Coordinates of C-alpha atoms and ligand atoms in Angstrom, one line a residue:
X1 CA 13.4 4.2 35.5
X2 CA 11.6 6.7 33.8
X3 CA 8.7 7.3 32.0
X4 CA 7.5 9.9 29.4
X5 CA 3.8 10.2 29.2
X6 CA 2.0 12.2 26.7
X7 CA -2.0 12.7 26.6
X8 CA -3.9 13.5 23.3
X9 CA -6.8 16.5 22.9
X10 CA -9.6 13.6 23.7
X11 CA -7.8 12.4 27.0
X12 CA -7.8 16.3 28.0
X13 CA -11.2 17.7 27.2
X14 CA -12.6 18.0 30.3
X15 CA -12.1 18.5 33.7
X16 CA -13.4 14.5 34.0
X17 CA -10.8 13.5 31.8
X18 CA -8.0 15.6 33.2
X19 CA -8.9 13.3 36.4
X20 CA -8.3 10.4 34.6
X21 CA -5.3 11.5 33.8
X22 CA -4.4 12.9 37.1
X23 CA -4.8 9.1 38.2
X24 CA -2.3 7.4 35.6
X25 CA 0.1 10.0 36.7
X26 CA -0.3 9.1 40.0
X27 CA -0.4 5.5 39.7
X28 CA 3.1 5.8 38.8
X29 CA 6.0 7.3 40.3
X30 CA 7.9 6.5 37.1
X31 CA 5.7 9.0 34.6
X32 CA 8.1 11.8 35.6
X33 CA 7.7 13.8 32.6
X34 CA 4.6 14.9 30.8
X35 CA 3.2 16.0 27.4
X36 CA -0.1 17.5 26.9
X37 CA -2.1 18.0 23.9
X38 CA -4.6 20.9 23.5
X39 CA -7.9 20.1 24.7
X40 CA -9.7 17.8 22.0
X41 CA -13.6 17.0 21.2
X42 CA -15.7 16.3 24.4
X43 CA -18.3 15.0 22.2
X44 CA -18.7 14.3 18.3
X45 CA -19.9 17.9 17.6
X46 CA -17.4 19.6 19.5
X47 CA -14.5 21.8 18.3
X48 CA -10.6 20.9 19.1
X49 CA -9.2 23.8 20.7
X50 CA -6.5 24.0 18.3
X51 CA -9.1 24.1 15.7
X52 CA -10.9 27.0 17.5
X53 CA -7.3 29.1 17.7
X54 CA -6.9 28.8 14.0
X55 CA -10.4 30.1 13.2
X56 CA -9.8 33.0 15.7
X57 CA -6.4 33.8 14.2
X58 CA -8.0 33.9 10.6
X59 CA -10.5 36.3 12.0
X60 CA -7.2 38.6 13.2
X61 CA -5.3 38.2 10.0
X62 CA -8.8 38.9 8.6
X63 CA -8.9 42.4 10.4
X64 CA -11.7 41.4 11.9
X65 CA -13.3 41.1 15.5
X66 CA -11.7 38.2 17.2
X67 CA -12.2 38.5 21.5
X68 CA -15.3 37.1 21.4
X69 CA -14.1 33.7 20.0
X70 CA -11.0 33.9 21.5
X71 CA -13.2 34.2 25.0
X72 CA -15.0 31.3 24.1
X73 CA -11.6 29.5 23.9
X74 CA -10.9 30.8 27.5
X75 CA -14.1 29.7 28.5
X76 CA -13.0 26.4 27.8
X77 CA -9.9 26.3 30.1
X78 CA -12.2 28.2 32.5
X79 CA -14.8 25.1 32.9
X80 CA -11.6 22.7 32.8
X81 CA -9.7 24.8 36.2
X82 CA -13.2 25.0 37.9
X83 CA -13.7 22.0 37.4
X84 CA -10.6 20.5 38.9
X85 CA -11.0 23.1 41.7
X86 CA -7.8 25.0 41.2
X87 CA -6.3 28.2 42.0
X88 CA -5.4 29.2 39.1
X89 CA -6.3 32.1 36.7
X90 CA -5.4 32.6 33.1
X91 CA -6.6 36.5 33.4
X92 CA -2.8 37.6 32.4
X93 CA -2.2 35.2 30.2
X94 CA -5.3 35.6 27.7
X95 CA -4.2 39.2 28.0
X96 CA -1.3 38.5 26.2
X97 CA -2.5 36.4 24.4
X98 CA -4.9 39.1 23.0
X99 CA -2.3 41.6 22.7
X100 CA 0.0 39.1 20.5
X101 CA -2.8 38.6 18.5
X102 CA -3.2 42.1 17.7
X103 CA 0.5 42.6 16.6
X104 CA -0.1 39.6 14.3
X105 CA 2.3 37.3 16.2
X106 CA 1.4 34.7 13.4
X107 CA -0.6 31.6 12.8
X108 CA 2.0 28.9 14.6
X109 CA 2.4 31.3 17.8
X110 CA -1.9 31.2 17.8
X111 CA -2.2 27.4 17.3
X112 CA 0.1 26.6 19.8
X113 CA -1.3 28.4 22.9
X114 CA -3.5 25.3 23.2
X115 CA -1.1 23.2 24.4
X116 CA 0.8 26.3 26.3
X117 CA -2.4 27.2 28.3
X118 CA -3.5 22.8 28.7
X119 CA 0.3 22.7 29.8
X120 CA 0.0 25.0 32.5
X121 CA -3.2 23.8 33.8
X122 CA -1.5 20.0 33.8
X123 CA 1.8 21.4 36.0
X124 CA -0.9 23.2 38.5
X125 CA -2.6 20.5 38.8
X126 CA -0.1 17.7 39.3
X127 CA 2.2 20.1 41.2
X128 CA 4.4 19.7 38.4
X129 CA 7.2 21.9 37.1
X130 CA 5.9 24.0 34.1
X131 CA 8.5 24.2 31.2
X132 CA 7.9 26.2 28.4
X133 CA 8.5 24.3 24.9
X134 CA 10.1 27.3 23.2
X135 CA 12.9 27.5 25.5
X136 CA 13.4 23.7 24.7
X137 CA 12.2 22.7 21.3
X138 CA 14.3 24.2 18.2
X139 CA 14.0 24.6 14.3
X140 CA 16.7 25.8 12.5
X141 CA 16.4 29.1 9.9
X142 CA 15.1 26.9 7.2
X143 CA 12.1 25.8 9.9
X144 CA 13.4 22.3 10.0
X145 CA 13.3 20.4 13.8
X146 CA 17.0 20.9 15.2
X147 CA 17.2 17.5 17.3
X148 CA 21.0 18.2 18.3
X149 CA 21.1 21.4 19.7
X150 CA 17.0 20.7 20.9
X151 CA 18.3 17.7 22.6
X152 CA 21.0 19.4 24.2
X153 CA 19.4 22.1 26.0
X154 CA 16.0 19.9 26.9
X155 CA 18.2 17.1 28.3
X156 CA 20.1 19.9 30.4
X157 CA 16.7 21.4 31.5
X158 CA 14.9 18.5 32.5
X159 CA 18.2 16.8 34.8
X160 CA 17.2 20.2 37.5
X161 CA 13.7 18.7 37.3
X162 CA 12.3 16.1 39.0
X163 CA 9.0 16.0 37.0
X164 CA 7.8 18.6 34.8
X165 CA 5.1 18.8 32.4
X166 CA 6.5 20.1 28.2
X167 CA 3.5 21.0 26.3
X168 CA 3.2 19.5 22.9
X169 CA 3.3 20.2 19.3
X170 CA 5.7 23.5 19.6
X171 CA 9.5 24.9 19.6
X172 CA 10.7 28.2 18.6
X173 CA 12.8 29.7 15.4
X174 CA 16.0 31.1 16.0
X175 CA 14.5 34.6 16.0
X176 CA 12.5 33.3 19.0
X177 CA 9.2 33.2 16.8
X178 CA 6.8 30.2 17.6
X179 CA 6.4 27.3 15.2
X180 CA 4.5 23.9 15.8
X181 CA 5.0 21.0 13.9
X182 CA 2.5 19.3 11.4
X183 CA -1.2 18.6 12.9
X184 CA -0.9 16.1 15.3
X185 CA 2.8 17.2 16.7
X186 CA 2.7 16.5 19.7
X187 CA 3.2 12.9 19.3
X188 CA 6.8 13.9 18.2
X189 CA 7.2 16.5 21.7
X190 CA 6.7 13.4 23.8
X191 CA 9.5 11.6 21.7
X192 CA 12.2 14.0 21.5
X193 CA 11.5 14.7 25.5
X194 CA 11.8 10.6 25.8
X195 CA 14.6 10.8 24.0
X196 CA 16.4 13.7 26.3
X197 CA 15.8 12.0 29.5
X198 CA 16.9 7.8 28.3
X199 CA 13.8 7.1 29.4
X200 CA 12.3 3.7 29.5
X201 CA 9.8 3.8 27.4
X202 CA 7.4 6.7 26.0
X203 CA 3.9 6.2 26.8
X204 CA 1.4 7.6 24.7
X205 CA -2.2 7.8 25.6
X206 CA -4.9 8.1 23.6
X207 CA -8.8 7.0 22.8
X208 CA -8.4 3.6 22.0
X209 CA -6.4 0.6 22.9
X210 CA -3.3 0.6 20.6
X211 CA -3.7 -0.4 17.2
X212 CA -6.2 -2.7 15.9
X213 CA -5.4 -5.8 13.1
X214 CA -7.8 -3.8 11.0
X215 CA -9.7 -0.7 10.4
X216 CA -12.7 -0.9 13.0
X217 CA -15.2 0.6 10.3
X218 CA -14.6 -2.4 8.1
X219 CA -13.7 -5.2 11.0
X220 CA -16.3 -5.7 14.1
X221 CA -14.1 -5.2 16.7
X222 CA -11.1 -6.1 15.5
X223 CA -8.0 -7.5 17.6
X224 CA -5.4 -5.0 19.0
X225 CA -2.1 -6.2 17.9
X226 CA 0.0 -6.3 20.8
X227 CA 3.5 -6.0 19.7
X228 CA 4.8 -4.4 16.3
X229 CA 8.3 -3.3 15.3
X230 CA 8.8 0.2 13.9
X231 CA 9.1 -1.3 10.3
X232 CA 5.6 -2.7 10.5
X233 CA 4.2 0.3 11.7
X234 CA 5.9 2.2 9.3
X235 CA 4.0 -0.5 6.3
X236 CA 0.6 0.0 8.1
X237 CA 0.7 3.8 8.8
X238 CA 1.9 4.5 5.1
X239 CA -1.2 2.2 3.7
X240 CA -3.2 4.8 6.1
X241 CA -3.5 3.0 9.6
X242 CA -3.0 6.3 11.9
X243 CA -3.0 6.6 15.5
X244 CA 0.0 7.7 15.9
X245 CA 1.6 11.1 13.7
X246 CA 4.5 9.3 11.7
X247 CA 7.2 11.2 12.5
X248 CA 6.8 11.0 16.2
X249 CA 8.9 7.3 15.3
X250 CA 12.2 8.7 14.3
X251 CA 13.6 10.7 18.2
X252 CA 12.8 7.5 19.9
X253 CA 13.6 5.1 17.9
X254 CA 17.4 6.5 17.5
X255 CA 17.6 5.9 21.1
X256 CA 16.0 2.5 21.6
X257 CA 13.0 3.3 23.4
X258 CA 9.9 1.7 23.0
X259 CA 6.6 3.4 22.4
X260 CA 3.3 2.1 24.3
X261 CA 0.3 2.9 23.0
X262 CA -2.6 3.5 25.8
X263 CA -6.2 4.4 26.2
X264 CA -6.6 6.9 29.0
X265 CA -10.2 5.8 28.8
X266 CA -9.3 2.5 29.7
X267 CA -6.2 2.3 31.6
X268 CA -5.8 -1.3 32.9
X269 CA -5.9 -2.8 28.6
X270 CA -1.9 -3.2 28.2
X271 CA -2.0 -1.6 24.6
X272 CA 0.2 -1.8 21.7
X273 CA 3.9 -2.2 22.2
X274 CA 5.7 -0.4 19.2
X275 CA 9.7 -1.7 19.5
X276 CA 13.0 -1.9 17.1
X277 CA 12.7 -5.7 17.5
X278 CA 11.0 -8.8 19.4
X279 CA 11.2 -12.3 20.1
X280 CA 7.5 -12.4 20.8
X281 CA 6.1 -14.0 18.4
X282 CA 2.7 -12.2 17.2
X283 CA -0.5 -14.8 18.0
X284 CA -1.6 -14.3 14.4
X285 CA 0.8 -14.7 11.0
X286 CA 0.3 -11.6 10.2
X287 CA 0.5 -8.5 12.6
X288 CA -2.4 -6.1 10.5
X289 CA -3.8 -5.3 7.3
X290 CA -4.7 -1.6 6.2
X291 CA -5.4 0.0 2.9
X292 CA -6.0 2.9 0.8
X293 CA -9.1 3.3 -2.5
X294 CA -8.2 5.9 -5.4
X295 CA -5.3 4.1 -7.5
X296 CA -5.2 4.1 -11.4
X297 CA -2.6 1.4 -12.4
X298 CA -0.7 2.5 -16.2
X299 CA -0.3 -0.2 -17.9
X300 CA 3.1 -0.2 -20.6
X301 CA 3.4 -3.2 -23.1
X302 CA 6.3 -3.0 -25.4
X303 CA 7.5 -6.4 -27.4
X304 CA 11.1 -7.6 -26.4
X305 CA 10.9 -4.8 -23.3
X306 CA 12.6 -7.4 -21.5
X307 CA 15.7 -6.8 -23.6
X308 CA 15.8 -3.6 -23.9
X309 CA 18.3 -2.0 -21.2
X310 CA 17.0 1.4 -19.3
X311 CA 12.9 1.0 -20.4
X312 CA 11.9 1.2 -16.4
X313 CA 14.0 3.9 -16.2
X314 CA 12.5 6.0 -19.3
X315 CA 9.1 4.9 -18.2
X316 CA 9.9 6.6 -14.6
X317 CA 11.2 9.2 -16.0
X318 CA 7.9 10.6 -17.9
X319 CA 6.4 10.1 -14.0
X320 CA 9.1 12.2 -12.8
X321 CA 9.0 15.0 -15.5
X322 CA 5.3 15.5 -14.4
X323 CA 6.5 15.1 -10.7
X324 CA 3.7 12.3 -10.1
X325 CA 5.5 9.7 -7.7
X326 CA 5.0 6.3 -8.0
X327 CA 3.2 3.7 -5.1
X328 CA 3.9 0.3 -7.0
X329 CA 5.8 -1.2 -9.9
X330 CA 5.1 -4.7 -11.1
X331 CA 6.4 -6.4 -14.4
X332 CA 6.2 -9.2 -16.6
X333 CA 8.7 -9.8 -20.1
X334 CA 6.8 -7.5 -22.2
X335 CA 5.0 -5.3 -19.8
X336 CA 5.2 -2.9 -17.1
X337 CA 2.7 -1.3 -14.6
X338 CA 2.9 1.0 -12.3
X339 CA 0.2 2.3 -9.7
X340 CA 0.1 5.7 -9.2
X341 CA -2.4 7.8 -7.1
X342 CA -5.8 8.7 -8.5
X343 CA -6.3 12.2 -7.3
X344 CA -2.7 13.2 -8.3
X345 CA -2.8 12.0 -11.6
X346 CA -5.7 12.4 -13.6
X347 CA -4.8 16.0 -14.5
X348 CA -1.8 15.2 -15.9
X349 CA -2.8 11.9 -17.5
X350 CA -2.4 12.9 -21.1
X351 CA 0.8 14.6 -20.1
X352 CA 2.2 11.5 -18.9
X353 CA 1.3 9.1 -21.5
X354 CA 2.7 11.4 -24.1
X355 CA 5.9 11.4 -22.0
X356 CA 6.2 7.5 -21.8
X357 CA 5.6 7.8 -25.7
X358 CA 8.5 9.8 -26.3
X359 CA 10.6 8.9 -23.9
X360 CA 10.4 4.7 -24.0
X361 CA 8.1 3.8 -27.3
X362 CA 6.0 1.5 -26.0
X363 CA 3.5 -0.7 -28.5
X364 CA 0.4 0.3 -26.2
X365 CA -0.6 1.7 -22.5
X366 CA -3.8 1.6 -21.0
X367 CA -5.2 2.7 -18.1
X368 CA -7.0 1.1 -15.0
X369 CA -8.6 3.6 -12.5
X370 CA -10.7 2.9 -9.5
X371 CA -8.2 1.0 -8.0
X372 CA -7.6 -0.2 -4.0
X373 CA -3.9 -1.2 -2.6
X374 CA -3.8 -3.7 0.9
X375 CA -1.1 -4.1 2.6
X376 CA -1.1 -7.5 4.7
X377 CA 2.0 -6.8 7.0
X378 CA 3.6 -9.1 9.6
X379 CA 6.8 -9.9 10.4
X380 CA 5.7 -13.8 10.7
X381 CA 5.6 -14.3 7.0
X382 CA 9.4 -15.0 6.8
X383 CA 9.2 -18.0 8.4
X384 CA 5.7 -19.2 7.9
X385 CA 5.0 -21.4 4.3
X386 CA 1.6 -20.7 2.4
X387 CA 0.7 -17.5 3.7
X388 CA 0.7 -15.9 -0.2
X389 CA -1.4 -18.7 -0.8
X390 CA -3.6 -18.6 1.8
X391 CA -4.3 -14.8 1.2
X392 CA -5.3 -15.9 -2.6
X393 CA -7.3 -18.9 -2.0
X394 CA -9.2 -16.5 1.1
X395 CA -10.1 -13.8 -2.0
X396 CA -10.7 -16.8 -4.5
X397 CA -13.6 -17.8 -2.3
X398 CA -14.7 -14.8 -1.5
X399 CA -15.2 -13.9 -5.6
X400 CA -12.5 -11.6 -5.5
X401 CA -10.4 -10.8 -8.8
X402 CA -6.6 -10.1 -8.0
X403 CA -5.5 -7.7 -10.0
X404 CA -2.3 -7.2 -8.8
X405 CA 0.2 -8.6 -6.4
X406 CA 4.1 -7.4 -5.3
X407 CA 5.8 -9.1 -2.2
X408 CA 8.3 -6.7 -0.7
X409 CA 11.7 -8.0 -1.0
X410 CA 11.7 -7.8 2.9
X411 CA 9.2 -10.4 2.8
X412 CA 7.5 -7.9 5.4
X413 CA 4.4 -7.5 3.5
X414 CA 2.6 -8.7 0.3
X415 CA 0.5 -6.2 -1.5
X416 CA -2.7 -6.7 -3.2
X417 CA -4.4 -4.4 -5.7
X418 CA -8.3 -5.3 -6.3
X419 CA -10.5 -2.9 -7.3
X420 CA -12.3 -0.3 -5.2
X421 CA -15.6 -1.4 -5.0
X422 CA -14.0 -4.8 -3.5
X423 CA -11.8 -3.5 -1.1
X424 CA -14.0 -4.0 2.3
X425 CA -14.7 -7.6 1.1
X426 CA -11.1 -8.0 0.4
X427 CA -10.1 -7.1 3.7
X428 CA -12.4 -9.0 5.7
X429 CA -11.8 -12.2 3.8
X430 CA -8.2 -11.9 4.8
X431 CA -8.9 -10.9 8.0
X432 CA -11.2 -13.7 8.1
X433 CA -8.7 -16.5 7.5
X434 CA -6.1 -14.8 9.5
X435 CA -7.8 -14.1 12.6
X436 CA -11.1 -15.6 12.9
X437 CA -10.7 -19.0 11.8
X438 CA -6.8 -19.1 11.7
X439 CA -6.9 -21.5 9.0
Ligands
LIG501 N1 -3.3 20.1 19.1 C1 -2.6 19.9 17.9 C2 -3.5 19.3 16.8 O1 -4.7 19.3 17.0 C3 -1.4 19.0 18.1 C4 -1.7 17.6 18.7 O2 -2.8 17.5 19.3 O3 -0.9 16.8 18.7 O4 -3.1 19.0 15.7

């Protein structure tokens, strides 16, 4: 069997935390393959490397002085390799580094040296194999991720290996040019290298011990959920749950491999299992809650609307003309809402309602702003009765108006719109009833 481990900036800081992780490694002759972040915060004031090479690449782009930062960035790795004790100097490579810099190599090439440099440290360090991710990782001319040609050539690579550590969050062009992914990227590395190998599972450590029921700044220690499909986690990340960078889902889950969630930090809790499908059942009806503030809700009466064949779509359309996408779309005979997000659409406000007036000729809209969606997500509501209910009666008591509800026809999720200033309440109650007293 094998396993694909890949450690995030905070499990790579230090030279203390590169132990750690020298010790899950170790513990298992399975973790043949590894994926390192850049090195993260050490404390709450501290910079993220990758955060550090941006700021010194601005400074070249800038045409201004940039080795002094970029020696402070060495001097990171520096404390990291004495600490560990190793032989190892990254003279050569800084002076490359330097010199790319100066011929304006570009902003990708620059942010991705912090997992290049972390990368080579790890392979020292474990006696690892030390391959390059631009020899492995591909985009296509139009920048997007080329998974068959990248999965090729990695799976090819990594056969002659016995272990080897990939560094994250980076492939190359087909001009040879760096590019990383989104922030966060490499989440995805570790999955496409899981992917490439038919590994076993893809283990992905982290600060914290998988993901919680609910958001830990509104829920006192909240329960980690244990086991949640990929359609779950898609519900909770979109409604802004986020350990884990979204598209990191898509290499492994083409291949059926499952995902576990670890905290380097504390390596014996078992984590979050993230799979295509289970038989376990979760210990709670739902499997987590999560939610987003900042949603105006548009709100369409029109007599006889429920007669009148194509209204939704000339409603939508108005949206679409002002390229303003739509979260949520409830209805009733003679009226029609639909939730939109705050921040994108008060500046075109006026420009939509005109739209809708034109296009579908409503009798009235009005506008609700200040709005909160919750998504209360498990794949245990299928088959369990009274769970709408006992969400309602939970926010009933709790003084809490509903102001809108939708239940996905997947019966995956129900979602709940109350208004901002009640959305902590709204999610403890429901947490509350859920979890706590399992009413
Ligand atoms: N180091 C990169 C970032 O900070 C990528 C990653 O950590 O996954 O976004």
């Amino acid at each position: 069997m094998i396993k694909v481990v890949k450690f995030g900036g905070s499990s790579l800081a230090s030279a203390e935390q590169f132990a750690k992780v020298g010790k899950i490694i170790q513990a298992d002759k399975e973790r043949r393959y590894v994926v390192p972040s850049a090195p993260g915060k050490r404390n709450a004031k501290d910079t993220k490397v990758t955060d550090m090479l941006y700021a010194c690449y601005a400074l070249v782009e800038a045409e201004e002085e940039f080795r002094i930062p970029l020696m402070k960035i060495k001097d990171r790795y520096d404390t990291i390799i004495n600490g560990l004790n190793l032989k190892l100097s990254l003279e050569e490579e800084f002076r490359k580094i330097s010199e790319n810099f100066k011929n304006k190599a570009g902003v990708d090439y620059a942010a991705s040296r912090g997992e290049y440099l972390n990368g080579i440290i790890m392979a020292n360090y474990l006696g690892y194999e030390f391959v390059d991710a631009a020899e492995v990782i591909f985009f296509d001319e139009n920048g997007d991720f080329d998974a068959d040609k990248t999965n090729k050539v990695l799976s090819e690579r990594l056969e002659k290996c016995k272990t080897a550590v990939v560094p994250g969050f980076y492939g190359s062009m087909p001009d040879g040019s760096i590019k990383t992914f989104s922030r966060g990227g490499s989440d995805i590395t570790g999955s496409i290298v899981a992917r490439a190998v038919h590994a076993a599972c893809y283990e992905n450590w982290t600060d914290v011990s998988g993901f919680l029921i609910a958001d830990p700044r509104i829920i006192k220690n909240p329960e980690p959920i244990k086991t949640i499909t990929y359609r779950e986690l898609r519900e909770l990340s979109y409604m802004g749950a986020s350990v884990l960078h979204e598209d990191a889902v898509f290499p492994v889950r083409k291949a059926g491999i499952p995902i576990n969630i670890r905290n380097t930090n504390a390596p014996e809790d078992a984590g979050t299992w993230i799979v295509e499908s289970t038989c376990h059942q979760s210990k709670y009806t739902i499997t987590g809650i999560a939610g987003k503030k900042g949603f105006v809700s548009v709100n369409i009466d029109k007599d006889m609307m429920n007669s009148e064949v194509g209204f939704g779509r000339k409603v939508l359309s108005a949206f679409e003309e002002n390229n303003i996408s739509f979260e949520h779309m409830p209805s009733g005979i003679d009226t029609m809402t639909v939730f939109v997000h705050q921040p994108e659409f008060e500046g075109k406000e006026q420009a939509v309602i005109s739209a809708i007036h034109r296009l579908a000729k409503p009798d009235s809209i009005e506008l609700e702003a200040d709005l909160a969606l919750i998504a209360v997500v498990g794949r245990g509501m299928k088959s369990t009765r009274g769970t709408a209910g006992r969400i309602f009666s939970a926010l009933a008591h709790a003084n809490i108006n509903v102001k809108m509800i939708d239940q996905g026809s997947s019966e995956l999720n129900i979602i709940i719109g109350v208004s901002n200033a009640d959305f902590e309440n709204a999610i403890r109650a429901i947490y509350d009833i859920f979890v706590e007293t399992q009413l």
